[in-house]
PDB file of N, CA, C and O in Angstrom:
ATOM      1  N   UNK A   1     -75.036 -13.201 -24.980  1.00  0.00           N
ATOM      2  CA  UNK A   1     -75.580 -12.285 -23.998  1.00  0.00           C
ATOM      3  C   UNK A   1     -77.077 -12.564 -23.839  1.00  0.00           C
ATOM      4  O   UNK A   1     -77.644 -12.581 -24.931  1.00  0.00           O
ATOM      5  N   UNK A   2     -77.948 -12.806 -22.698  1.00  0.00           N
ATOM      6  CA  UNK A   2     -78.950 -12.844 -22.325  1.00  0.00           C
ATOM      7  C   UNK A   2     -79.580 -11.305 -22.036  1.00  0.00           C
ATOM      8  O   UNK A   2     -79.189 -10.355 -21.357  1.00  0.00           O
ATOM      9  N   UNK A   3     -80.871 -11.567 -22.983  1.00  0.00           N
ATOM     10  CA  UNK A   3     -81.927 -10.808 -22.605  1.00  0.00           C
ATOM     11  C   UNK A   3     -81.701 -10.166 -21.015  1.00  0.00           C
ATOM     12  O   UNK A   3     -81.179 -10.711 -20.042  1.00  0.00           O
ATOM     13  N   UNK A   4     -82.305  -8.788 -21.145  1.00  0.00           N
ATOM     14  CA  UNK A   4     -82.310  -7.949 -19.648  1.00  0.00           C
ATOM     15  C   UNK A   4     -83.647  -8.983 -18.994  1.00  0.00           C
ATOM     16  O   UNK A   4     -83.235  -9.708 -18.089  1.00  0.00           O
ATOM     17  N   UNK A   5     -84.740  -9.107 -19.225  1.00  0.00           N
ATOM     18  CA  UNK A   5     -85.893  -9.632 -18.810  1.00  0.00           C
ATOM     19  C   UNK A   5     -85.397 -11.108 -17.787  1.00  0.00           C
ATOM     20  O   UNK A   5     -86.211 -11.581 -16.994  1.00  0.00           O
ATOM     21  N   UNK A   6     -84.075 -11.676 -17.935  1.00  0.00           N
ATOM     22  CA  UNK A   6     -83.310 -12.631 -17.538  1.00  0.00           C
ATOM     23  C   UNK A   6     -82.463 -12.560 -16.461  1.00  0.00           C
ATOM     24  O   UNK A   6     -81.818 -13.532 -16.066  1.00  0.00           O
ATOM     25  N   UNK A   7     -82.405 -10.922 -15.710  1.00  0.00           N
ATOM     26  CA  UNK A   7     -81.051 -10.382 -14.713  1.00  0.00           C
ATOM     27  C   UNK A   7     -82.183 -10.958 -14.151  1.00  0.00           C
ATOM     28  O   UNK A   7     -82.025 -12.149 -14.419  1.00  0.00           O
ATOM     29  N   UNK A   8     -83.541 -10.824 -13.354  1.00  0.00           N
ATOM     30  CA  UNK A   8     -84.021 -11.366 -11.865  1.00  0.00           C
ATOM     31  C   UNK A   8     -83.297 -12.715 -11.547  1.00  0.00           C
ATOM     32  O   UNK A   8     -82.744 -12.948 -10.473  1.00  0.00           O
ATOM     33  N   UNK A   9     -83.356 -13.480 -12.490  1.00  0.00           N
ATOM     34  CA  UNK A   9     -83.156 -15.145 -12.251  1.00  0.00           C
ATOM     35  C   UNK A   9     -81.969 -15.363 -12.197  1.00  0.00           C
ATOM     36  O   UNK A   9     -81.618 -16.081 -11.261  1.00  0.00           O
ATOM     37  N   UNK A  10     -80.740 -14.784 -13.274  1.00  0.00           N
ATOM     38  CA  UNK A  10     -79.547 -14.944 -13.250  1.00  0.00           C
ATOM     39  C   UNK A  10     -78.793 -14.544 -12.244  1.00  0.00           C
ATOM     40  O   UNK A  10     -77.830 -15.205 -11.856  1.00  0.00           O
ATOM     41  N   UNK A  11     -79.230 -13.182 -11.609  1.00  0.00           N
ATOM     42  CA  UNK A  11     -78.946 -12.723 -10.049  1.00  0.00           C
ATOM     43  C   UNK A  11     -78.925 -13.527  -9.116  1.00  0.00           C
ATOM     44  O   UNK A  11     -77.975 -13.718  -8.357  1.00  0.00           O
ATOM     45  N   UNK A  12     -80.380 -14.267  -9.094  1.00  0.00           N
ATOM     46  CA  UNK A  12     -80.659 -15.090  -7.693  1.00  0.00           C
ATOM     47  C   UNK A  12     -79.873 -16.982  -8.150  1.00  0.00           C
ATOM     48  O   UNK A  12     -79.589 -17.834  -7.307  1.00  0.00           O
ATOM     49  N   UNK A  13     -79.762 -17.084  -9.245  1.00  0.00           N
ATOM     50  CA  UNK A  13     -78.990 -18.111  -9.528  1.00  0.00           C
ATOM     51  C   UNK A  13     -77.333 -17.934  -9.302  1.00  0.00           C
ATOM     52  O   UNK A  13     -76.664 -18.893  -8.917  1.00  0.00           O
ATOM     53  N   UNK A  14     -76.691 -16.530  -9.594  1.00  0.00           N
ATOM     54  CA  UNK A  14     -75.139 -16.773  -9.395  1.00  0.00           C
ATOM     55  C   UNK A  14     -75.543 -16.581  -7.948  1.00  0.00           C
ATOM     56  O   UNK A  14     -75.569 -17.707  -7.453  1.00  0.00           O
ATOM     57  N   UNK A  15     -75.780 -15.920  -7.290  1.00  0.00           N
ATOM     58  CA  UNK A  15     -75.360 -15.173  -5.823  1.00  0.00           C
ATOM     59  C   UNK A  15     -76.066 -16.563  -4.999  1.00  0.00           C
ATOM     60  O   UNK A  15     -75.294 -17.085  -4.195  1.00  0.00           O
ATOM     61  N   UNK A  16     -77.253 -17.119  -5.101  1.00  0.00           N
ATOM     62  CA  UNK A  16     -77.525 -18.450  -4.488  1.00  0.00           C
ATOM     63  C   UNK A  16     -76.365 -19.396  -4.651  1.00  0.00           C
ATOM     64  O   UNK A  16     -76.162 -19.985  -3.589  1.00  0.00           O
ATOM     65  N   UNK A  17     -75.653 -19.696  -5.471  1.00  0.00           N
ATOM     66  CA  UNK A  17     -74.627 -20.801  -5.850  1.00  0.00           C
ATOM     67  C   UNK A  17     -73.572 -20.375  -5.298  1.00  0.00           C
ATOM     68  O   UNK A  17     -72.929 -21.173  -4.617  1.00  0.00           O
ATOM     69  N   UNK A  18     -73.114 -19.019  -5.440  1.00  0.00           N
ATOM     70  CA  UNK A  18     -71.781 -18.849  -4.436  1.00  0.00           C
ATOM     71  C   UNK A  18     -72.085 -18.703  -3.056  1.00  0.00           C
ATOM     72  O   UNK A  18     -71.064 -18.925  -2.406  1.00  0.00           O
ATOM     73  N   UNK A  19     -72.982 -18.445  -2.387  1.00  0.00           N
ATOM     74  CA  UNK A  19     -73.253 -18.515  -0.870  1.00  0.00           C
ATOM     75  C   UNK A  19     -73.375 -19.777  -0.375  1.00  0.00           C
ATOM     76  O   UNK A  19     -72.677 -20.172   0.559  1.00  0.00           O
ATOM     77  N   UNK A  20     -74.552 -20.735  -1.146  1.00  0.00           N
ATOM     78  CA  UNK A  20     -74.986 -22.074  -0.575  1.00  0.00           C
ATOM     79  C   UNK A  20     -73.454 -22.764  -1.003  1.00  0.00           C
ATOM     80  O   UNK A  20     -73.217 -23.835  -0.444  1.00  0.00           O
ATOM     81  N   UNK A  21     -72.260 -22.170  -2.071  1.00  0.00           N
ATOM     82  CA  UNK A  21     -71.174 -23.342  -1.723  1.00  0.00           C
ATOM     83  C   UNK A  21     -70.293 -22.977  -0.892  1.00  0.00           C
ATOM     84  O   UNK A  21     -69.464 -23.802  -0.508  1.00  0.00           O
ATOM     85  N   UNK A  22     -70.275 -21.735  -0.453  1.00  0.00           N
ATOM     86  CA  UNK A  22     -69.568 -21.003   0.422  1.00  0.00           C
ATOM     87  C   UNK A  22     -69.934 -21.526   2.085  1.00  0.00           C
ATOM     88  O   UNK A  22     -69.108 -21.588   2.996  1.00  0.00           O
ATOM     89  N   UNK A  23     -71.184 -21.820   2.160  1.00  0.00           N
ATOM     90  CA  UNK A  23     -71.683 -22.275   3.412  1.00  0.00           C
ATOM     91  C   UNK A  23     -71.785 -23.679   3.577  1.00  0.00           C
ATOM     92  O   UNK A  23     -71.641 -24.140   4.709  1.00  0.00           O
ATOM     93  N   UNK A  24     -71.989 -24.353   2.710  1.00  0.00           N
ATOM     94  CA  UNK A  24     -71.976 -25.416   2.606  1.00  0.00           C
ATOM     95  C   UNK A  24     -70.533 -26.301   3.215  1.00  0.00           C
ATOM     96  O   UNK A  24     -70.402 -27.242   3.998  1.00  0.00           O
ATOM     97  N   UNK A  25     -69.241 -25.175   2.139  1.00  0.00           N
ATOM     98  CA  UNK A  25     -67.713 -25.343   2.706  1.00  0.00           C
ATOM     99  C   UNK A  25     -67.649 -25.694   4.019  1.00  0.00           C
ATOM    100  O   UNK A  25     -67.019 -26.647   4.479  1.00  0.00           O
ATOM    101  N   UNK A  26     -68.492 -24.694   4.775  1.00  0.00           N
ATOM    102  CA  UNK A  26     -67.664 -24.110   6.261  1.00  0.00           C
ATOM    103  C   UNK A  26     -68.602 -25.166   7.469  1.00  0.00           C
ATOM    104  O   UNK A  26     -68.227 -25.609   8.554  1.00  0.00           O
ATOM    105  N   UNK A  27     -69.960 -25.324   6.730  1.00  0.00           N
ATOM    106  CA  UNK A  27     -70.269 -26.364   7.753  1.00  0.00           C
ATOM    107  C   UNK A  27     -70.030 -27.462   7.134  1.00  0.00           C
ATOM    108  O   UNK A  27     -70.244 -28.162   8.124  1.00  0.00           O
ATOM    109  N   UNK A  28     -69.699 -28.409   6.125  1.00  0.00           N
ATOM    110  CA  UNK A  28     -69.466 -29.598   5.801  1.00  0.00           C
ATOM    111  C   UNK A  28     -67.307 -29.503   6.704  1.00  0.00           C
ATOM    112  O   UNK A  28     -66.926 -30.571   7.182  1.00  0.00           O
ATOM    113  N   UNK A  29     -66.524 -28.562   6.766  1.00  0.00           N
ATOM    114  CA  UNK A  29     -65.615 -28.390   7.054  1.00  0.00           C
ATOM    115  C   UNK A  29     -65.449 -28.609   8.756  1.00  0.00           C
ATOM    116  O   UNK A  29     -64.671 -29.247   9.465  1.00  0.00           O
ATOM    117  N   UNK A  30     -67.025 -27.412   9.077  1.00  0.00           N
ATOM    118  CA  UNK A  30     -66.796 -27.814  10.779  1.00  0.00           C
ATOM    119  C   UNK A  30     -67.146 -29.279  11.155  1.00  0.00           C
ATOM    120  O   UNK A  30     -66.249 -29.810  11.810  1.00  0.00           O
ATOM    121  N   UNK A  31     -68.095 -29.976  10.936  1.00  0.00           N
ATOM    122  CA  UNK A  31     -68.855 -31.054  10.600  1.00  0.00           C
ATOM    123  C   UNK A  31     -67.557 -32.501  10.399  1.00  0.00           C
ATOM    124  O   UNK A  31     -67.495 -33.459  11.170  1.00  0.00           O
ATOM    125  N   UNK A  32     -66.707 -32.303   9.259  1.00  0.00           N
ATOM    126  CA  UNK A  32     -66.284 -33.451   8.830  1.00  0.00           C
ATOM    127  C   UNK A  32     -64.742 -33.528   8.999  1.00  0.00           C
ATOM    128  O   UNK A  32     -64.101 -34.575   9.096  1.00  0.00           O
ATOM    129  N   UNK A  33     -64.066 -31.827   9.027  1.00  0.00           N
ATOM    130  CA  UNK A  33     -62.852 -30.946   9.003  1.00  0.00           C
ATOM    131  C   UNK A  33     -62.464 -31.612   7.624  1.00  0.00           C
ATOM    132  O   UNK A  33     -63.296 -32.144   6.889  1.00  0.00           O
ATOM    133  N   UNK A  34     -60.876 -31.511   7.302  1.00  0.00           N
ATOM    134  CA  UNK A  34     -60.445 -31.608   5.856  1.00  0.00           C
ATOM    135  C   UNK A  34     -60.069 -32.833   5.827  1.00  0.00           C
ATOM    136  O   UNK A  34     -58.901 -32.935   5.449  1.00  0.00           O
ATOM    137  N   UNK A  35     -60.554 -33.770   6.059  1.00  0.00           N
ATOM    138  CA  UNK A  35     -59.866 -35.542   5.891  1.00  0.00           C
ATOM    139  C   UNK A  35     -60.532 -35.975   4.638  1.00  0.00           C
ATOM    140  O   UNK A  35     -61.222 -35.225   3.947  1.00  0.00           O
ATOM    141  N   UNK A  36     -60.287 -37.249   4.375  1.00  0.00           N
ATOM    142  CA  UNK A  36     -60.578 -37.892   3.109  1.00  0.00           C
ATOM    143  C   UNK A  36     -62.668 -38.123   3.371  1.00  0.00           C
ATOM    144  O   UNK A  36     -63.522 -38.395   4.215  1.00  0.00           O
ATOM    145  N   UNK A  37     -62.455 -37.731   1.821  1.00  0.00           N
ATOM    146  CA  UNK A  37     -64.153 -37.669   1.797  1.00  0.00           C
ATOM    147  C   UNK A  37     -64.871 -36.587   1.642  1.00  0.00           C
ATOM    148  O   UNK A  37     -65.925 -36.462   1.019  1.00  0.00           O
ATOM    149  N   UNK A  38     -63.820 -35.226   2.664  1.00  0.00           N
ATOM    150  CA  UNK A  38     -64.738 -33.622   2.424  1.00  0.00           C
ATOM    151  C   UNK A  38     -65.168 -33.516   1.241  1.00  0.00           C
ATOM    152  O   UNK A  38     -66.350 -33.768   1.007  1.00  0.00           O
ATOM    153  N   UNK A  39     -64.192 -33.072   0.119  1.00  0.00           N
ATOM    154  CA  UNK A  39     -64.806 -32.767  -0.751  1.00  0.00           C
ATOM    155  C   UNK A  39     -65.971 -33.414  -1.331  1.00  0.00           C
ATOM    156  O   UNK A  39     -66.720 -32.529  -1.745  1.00  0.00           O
ATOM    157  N   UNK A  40     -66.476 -34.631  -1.554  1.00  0.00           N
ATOM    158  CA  UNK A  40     -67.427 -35.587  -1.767  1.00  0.00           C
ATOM    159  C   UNK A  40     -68.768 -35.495  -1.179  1.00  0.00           C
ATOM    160  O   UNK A  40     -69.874 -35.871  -1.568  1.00  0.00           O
ATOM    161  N   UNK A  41     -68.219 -34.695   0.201  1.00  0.00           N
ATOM    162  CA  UNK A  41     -69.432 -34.751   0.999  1.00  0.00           C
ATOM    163  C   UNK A  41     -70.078 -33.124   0.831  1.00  0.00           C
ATOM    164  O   UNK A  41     -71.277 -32.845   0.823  1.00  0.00           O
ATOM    165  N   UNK A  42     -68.806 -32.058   0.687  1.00  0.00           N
ATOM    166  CA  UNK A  42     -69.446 -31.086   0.510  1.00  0.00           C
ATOM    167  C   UNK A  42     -69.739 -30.730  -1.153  1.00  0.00           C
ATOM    168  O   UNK A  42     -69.846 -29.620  -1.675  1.00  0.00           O
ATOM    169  N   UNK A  43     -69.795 -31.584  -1.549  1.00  0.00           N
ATOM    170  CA  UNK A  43     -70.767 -31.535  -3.088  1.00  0.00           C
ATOM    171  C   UNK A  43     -71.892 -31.560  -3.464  1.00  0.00           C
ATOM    172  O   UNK A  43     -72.779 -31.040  -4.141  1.00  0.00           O
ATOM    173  N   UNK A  44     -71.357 -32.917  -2.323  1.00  0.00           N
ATOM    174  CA  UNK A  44     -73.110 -33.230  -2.349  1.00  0.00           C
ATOM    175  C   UNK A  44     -74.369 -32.450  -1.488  1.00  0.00           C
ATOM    176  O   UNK A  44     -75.574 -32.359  -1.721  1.00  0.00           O
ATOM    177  N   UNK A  45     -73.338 -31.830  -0.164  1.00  0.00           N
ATOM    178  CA  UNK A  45     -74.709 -30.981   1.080  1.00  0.00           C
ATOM    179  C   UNK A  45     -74.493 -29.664  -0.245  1.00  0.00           C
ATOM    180  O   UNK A  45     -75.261 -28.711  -0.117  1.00  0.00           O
ATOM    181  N   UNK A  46     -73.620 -29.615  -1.313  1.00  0.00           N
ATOM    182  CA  UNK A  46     -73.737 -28.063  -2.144  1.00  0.00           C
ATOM    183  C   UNK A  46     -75.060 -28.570  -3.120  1.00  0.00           C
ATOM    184  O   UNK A  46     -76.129 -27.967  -3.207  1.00  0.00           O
ATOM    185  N   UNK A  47     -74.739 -29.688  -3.744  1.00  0.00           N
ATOM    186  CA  UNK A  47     -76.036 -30.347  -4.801  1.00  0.00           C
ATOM    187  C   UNK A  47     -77.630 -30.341  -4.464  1.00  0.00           C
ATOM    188  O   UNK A  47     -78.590 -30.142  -5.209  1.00  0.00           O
ATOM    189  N   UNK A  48     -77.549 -30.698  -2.745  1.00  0.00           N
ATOM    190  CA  UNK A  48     -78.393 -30.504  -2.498  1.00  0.00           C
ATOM    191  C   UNK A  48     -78.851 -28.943  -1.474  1.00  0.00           C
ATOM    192  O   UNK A  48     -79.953 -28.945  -0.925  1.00  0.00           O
ATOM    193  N   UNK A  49     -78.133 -27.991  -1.348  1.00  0.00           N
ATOM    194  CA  UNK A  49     -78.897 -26.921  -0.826  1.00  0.00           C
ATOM    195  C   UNK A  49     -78.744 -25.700  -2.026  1.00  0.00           C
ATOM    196  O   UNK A  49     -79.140 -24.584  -1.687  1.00  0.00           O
ATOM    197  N   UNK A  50     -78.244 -25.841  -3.271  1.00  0.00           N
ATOM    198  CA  UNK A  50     -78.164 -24.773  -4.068  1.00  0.00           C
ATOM    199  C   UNK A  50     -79.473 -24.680  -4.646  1.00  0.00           C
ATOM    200  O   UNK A  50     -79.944 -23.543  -4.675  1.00  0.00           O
ATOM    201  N   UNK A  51     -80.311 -25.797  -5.207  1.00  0.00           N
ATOM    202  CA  UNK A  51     -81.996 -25.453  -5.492  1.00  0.00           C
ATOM    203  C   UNK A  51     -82.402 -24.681  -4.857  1.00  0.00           C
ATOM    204  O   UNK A  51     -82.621 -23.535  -5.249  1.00  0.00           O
ATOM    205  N   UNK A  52     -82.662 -25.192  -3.444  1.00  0.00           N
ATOM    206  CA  UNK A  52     -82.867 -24.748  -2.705  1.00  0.00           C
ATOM    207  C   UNK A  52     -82.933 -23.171  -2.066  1.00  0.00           C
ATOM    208  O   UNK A  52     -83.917 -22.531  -1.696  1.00  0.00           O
ATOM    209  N   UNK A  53     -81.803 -22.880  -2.082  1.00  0.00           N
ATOM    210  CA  UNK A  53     -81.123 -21.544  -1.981  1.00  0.00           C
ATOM    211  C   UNK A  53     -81.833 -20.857  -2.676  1.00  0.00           C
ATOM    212  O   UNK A  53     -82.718 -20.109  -2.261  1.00  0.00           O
ATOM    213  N   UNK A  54     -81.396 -21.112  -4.259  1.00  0.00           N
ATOM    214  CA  UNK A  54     -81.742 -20.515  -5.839  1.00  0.00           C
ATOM    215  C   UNK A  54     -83.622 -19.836  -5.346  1.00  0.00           C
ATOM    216  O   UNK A  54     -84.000 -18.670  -5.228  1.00  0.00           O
ATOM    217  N   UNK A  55     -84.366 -21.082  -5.177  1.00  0.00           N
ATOM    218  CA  UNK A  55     -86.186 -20.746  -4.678  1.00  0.00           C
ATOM    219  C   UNK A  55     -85.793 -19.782  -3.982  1.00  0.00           C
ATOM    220  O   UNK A  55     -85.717 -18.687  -4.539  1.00  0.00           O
ATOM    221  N   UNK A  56     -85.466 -19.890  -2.705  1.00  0.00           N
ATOM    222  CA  UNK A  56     -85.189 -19.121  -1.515  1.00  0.00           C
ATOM    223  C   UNK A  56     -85.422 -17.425  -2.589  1.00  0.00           C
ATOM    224  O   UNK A  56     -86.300 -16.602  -2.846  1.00  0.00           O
ATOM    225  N   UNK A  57     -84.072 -17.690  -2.873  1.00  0.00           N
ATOM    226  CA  UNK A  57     -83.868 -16.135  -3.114  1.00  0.00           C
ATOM    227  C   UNK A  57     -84.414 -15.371  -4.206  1.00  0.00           C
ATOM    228  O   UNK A  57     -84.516 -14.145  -4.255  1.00  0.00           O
ATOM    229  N   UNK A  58     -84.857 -16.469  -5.340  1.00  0.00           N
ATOM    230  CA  UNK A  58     -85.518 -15.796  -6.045  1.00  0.00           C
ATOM    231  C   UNK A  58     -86.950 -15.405  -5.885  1.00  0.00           C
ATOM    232  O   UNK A  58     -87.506 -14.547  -6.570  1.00  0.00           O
ATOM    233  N   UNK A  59     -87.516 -16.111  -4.913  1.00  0.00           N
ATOM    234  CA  UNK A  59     -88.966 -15.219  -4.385  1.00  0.00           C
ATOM    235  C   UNK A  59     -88.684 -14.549  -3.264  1.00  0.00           C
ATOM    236  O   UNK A  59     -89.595 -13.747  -3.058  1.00  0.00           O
ATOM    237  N   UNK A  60     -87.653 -14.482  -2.239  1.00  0.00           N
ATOM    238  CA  UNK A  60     -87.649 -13.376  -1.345  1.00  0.00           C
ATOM    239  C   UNK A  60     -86.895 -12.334  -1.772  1.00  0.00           C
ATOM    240  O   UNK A  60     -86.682 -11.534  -0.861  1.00  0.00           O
ATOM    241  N   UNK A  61     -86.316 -11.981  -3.014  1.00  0.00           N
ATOM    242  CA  UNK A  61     -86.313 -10.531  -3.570  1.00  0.00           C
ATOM    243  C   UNK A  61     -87.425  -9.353  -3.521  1.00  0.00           C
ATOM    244  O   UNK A  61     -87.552  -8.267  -2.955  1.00  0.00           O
ATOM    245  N   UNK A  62     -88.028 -10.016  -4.260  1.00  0.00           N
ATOM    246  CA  UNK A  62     -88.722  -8.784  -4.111  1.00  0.00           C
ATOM    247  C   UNK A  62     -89.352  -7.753  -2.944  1.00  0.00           C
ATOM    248  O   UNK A  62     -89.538  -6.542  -2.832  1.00  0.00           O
ATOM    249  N   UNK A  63     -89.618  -9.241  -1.961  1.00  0.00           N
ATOM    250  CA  UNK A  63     -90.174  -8.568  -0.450  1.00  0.00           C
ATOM    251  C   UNK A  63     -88.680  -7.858   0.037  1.00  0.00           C
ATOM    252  O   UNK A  63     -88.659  -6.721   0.508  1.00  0.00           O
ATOM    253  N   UNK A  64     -87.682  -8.523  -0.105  1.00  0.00           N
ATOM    254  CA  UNK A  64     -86.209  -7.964   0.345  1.00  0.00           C
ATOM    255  C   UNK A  64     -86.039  -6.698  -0.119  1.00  0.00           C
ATOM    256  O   UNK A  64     -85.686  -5.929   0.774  1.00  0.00           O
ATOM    257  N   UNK A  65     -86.176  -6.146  -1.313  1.00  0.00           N
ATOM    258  CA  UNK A  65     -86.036  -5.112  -1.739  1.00  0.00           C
ATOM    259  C   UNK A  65     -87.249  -3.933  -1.048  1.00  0.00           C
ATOM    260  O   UNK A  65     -86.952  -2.769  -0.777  1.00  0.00           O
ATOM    261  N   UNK A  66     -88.447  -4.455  -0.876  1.00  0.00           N
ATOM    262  CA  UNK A  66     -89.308  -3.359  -0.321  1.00  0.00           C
ATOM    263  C   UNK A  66     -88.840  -3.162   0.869  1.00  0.00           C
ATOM    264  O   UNK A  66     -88.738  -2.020   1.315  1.00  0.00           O
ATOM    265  N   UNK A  67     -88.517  -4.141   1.499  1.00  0.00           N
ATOM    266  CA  UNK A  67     -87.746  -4.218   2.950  1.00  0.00           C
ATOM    267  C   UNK A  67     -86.474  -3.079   2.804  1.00  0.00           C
ATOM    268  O   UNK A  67     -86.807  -1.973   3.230  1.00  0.00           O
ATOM    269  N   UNK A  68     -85.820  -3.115   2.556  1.00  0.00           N
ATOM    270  CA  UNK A  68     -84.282  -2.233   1.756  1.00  0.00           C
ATOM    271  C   UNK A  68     -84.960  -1.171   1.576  1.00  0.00           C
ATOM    272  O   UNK A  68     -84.615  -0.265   2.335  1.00  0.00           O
ATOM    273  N   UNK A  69     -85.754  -0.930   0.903  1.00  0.00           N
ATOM    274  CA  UNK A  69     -86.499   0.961   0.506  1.00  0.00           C
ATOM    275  C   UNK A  69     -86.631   1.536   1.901  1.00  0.00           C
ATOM    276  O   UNK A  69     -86.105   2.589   2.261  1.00  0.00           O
ATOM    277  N   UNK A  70     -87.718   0.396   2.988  1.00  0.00           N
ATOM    278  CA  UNK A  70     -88.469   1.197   3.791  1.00  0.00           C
ATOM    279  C   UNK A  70     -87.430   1.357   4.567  1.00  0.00           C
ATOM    280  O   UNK A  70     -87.782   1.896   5.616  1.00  0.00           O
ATOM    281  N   UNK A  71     -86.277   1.129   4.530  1.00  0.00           N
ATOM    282  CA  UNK A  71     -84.771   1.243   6.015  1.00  0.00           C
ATOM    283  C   UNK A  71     -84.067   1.580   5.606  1.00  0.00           C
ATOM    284  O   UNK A  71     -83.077   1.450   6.324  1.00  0.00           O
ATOM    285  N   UNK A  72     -83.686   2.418   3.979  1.00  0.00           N
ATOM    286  CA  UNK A  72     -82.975   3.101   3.662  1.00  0.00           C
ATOM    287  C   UNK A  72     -83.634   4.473   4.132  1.00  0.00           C
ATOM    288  O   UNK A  72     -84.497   4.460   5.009  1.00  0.00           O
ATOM    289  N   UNK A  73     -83.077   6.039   3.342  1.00  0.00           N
ATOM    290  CA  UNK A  73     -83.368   6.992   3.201  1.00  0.00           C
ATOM    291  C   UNK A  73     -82.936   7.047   1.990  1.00  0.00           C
ATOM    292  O   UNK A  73     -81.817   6.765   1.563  1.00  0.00           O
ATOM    293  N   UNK A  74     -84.228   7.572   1.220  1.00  0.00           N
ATOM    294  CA  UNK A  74     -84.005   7.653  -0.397  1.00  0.00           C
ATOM    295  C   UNK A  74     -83.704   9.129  -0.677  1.00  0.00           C
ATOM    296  O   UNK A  74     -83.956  10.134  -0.013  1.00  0.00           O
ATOM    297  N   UNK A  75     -82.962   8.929  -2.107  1.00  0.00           N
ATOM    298  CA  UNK A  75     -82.007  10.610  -2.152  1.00  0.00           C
ATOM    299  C   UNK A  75     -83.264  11.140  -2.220  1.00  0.00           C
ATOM    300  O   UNK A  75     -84.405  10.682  -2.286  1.00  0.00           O
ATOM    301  N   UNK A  76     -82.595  12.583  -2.177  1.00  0.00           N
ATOM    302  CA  UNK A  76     -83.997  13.725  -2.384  1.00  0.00           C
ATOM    303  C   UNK A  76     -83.983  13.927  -4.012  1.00  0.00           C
ATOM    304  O   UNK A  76     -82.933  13.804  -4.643  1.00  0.00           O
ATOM    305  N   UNK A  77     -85.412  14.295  -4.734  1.00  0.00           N
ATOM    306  CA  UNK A  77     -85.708  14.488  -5.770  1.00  0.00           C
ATOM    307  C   UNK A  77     -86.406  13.511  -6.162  1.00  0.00           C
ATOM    308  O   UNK A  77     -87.427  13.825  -6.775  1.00  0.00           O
ATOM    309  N   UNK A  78     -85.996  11.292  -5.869  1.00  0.00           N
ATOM    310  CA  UNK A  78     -86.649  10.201  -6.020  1.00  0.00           C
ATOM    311  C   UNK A  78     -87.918  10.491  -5.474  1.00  0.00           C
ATOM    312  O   UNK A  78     -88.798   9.631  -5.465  1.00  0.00           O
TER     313      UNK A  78
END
């Protein structure tokens, strides 16, 4: 079990990796459709946009979340 001080990164590391391979799927799929090679190819557009992603989201949390406060309505008593 990992330290709590470790959920920011581990957050933006699972949820970056299942989106960027999730997206990666659907345009390497529209892009190439299912013939010989997809998988190969969408490994590699996944290899290379999951870093990617991972940065992405782990520094636009925090602005995301202030963003999320000011367009929610917070309960009463907070």
């Amino acid at each position: 079990m990992l330290p709590a001080r470790f959920a920011p990164v581990l957050f933006s590391l699972i949820l970056s990796g299942m989106m960027s391979f999730i997206v990666t799927g659907v345009a390497t799929w529209k892009a190439l459709g299912f013939g010989t090679g997809f998988g190969g190819a969408w490994m590699q557009a996944w290899s290379l946009s999951w870093p990617i992603a991972f940065a992405v989201a782990f520094t636009a949390a925090p602005m995301v979340r202030r963003l999320v406060a000011k367009l929610v309505k917070q309960p009463a008593g907070s």
